Short mmCIF file of C-alpha atoms in Angstrom, two decimals:
data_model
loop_
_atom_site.label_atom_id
_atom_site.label_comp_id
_atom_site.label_asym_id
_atom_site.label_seq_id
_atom_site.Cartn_x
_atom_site.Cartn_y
_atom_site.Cartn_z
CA UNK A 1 0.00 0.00 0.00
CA UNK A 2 2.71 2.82 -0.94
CA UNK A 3 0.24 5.41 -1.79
CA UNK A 4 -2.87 6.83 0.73
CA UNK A 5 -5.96 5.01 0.13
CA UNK A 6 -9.43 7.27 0.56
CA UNK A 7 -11.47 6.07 3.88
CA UNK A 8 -15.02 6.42 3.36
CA UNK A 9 -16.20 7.27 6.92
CA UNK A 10 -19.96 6.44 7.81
CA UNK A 11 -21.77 8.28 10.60
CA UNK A 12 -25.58 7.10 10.28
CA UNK A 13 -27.85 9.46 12.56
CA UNK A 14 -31.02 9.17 14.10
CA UNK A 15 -32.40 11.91 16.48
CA UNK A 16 -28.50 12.57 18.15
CA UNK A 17 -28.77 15.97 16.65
CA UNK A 18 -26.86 16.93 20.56
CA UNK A 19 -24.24 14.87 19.54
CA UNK A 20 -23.81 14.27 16.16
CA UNK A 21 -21.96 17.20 15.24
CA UNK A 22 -19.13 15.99 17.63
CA UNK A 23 -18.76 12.81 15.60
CA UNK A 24 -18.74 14.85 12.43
CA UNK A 25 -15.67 17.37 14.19
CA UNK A 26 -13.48 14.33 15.18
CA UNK A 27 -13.29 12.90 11.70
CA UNK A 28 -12.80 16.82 10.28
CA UNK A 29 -9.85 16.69 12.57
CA UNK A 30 -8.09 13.81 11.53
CA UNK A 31 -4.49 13.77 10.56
CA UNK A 32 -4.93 11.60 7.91
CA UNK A 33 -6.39 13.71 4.80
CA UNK A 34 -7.72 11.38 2.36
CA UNK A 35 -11.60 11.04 3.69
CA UNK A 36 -14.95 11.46 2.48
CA UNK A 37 -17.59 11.40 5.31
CA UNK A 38 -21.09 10.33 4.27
CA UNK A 39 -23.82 10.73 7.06
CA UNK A 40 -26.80 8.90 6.39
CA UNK A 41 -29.75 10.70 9.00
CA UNK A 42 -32.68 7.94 9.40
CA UNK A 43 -35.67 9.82 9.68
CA UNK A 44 -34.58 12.64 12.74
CA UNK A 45 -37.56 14.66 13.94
CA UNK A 46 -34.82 16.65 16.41
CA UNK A 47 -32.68 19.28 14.96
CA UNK A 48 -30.27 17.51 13.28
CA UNK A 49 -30.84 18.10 9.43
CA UNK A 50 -30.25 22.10 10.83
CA UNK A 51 -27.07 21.28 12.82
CA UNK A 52 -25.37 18.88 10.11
CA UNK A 53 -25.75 21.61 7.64
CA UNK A 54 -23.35 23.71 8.84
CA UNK A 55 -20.92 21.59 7.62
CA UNK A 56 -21.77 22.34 3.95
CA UNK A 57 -19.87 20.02 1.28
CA UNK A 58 -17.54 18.98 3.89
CA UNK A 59 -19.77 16.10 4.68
CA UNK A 60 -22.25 14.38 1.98
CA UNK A 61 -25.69 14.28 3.89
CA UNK A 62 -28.03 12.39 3.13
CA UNK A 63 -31.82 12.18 4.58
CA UNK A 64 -34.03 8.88 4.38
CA UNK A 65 -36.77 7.19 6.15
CA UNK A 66 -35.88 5.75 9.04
CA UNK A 67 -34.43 1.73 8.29
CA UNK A 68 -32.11 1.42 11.56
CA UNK A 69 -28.44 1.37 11.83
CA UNK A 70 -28.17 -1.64 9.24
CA UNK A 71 -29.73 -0.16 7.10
CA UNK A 72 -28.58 3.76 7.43
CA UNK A 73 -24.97 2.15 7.27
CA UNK A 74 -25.60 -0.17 4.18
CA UNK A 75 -26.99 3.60 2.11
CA UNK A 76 -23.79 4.99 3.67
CA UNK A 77 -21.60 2.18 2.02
CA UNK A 78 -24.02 1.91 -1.52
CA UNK A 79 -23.14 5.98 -1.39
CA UNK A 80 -19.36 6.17 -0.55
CA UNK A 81 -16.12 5.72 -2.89
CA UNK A 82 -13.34 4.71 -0.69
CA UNK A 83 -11.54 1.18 -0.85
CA UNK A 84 -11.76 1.09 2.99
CA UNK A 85 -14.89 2.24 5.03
CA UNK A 86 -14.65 3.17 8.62
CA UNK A 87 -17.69 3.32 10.66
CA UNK A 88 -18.80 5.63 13.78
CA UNK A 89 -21.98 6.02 15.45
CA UNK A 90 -23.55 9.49 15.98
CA UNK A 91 -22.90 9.71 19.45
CA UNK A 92 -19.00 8.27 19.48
CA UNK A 93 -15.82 10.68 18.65
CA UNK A 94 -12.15 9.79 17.43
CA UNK A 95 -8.92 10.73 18.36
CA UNK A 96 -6.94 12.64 15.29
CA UNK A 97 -4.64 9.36 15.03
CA UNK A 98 -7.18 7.05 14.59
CA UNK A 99 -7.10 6.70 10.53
CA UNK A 100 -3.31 7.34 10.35
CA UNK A 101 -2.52 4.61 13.13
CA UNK A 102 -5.09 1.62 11.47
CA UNK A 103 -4.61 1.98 7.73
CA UNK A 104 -0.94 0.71 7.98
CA UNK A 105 -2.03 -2.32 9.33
CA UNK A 106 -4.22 -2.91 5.99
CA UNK A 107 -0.77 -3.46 4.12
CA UNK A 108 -0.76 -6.90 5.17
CA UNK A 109 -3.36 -8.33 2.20
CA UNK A 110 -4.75 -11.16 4.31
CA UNK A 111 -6.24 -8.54 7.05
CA UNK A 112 -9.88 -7.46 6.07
CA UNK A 113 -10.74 -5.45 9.26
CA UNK A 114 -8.54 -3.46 11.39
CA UNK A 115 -10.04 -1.40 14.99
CA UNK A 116 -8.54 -0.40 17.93
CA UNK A 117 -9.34 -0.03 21.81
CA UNK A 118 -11.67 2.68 23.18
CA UNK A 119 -12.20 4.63 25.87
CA UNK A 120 -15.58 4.64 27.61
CA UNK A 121 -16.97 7.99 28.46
CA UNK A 122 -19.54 9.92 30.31
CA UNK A 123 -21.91 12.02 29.01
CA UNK A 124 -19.90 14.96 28.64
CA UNK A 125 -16.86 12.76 26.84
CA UNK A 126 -14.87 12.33 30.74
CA UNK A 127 -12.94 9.49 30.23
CA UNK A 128 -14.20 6.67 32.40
CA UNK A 129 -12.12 3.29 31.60
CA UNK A 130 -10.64 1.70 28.65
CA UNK A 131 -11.55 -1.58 26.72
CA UNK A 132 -8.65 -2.63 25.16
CA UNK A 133 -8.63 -4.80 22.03
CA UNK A 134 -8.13 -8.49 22.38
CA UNK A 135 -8.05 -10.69 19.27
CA UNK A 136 -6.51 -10.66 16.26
CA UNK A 137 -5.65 -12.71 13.59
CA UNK A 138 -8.09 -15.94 12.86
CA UNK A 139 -10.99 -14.85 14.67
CA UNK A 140 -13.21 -17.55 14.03
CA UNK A 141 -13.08 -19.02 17.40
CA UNK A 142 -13.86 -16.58 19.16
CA UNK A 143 -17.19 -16.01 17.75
CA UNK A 144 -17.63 -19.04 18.50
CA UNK A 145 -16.52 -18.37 22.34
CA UNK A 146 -18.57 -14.95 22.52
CA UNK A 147 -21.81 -15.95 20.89
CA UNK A 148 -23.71 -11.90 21.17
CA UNK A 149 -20.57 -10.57 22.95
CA UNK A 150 -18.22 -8.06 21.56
CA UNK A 151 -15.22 -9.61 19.73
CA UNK A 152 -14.39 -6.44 18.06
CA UNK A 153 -14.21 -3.86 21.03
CA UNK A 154 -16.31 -0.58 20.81
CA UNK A 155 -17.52 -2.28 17.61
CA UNK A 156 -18.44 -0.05 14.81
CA UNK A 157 -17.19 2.95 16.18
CA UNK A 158 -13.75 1.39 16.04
CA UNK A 159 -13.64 -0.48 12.94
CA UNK A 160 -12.48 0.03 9.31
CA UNK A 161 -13.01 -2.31 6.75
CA UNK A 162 -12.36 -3.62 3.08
CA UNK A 163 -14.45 -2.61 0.70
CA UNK A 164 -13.91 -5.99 -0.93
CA UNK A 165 -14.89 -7.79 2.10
CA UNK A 166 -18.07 -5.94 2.92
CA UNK A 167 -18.96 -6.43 -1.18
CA UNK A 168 -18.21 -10.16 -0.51
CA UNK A 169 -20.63 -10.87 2.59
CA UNK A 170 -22.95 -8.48 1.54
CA UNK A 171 -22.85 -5.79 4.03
CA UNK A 172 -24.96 -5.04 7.05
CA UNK A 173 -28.30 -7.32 7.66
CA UNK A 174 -31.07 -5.11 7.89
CA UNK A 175 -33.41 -8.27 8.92
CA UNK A 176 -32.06 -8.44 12.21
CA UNK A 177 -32.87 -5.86 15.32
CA UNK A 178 -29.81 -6.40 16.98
CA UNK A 179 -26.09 -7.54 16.72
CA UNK A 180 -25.86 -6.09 13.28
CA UNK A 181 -22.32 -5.46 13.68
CA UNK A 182 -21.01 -8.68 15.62
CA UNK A 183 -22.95 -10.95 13.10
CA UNK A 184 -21.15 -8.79 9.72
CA UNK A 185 -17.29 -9.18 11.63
CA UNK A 186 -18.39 -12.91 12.04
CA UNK A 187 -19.04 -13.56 8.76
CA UNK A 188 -15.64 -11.82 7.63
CA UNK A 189 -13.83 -13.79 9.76
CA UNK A 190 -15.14 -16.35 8.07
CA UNK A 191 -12.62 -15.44 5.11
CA UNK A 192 -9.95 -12.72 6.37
CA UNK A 193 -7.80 -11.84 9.43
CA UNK A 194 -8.52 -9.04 11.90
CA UNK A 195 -5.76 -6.73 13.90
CA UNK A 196 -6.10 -4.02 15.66
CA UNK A 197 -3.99 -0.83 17.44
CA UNK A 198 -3.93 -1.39 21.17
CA UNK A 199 -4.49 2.32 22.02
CA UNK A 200 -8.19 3.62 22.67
CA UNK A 201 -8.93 5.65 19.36
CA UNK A 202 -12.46 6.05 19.58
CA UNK A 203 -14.48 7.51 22.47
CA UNK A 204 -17.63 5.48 23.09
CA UNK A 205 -20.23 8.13 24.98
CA UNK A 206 -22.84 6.59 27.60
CA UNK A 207 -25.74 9.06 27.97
CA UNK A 208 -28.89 6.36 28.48
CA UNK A 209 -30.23 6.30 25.57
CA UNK A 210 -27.80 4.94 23.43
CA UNK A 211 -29.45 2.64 20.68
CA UNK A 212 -27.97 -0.32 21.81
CA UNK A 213 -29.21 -0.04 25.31
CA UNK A 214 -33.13 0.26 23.93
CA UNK A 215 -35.30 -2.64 24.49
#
């Protein structure tokens, strides 16, 4: 990989109109240049068509009915360009490094999906503990092992994949309500190698009401 691939980054957004501009800032301030960042807002009734506009071509934004996070980050994907697509949720921020520190890792062809540690937060981004990245390599088994538990840490706020490999298992599965991300890192395990940076790169916010905490 001798010259800088683009990174497609995609922020879907429902009703995190408080947040989302955050998310939107920490990928603006990334030291790594070559990014597009497609936000894909699922049917907000809050402010945040009005807040996202600020940001003017700098982002592509685009509005839709509301079809969850699988399927405001498969639009995201069928919209972007890049070779590599990194994910982060509405409410989550990066550190400046993040893209510069994972897309060296990509230059070893048999690794499809690359993420990092993160740092738990408050509601107000204070730093509360870090959960640092565990496997790597031929991840298979331990899907197996963690059946609905996190094998990628801080999950799609942390990861950045292949194109190719997304394109090959056919993306997120809208069908299912839950585990959208753990069951589309399974089935690339199925066929590549993971690694990761074990540094926290990505902020994950807790505010009670994050989407994955709603019954």
């Amino acid at each position: 990989m001798t010259d800088s691939p683009l990174v497609s980054v995609v922020i879907p957004n429902h009703n995190y109109g408080k947040f989302v501009t955050d998310a939107v800032e920490s990928v603006l301030c990334q030291d790594y240049s070559l990014v597009e960042i497609v936000v894909v807002d699922n049917g907000s009734t809050d402010n945040s068509i009005d807040r996202l506009s600020q940001f003017g071509n700098r982002i592509q934004l685009i509005a839709q009915d509301d079809q969850g996070q699988a399927g405001g980050r498969n639009r995201g994907i069928s919209e972007s360009h890049g070779d590599f697509i990194a994910f982060l949720d509405a409410d989550d921020t990066w550190d400046s490094k993040k893209l510069s520190s994972q897309i060296p890792l990509f230059e070893n062809p048999s690794v499809g999906l690359v993420y990092s540690s993160i740092t738990v937060c408050g509601p107000d981004l204070e730093p509360l503990h870090v959960d640092p990245a565990l496997y790597k390599g031929d991840c298979r088994q331990a899907f197996l092992d963690r059946i609905g538990s996190a094998v990628v840490v801080g999950g799609e706020s942390t990861s950045i994949v292949r194109r190719s490999c997304l394109l090959e298992v056919g993306g997120f599965d809208p069908v299912l309500t839950g585990a959208t991300g753990w069951d589309l890192y399974r089935r690339i395990a199925s066929n590549h190698e993971f690694d990761f940076v074990n540094k926290p790169l990505a902020n994950y916010r807790q505010h009670g009401i994050n989407l994955h905490l709603q019954p």
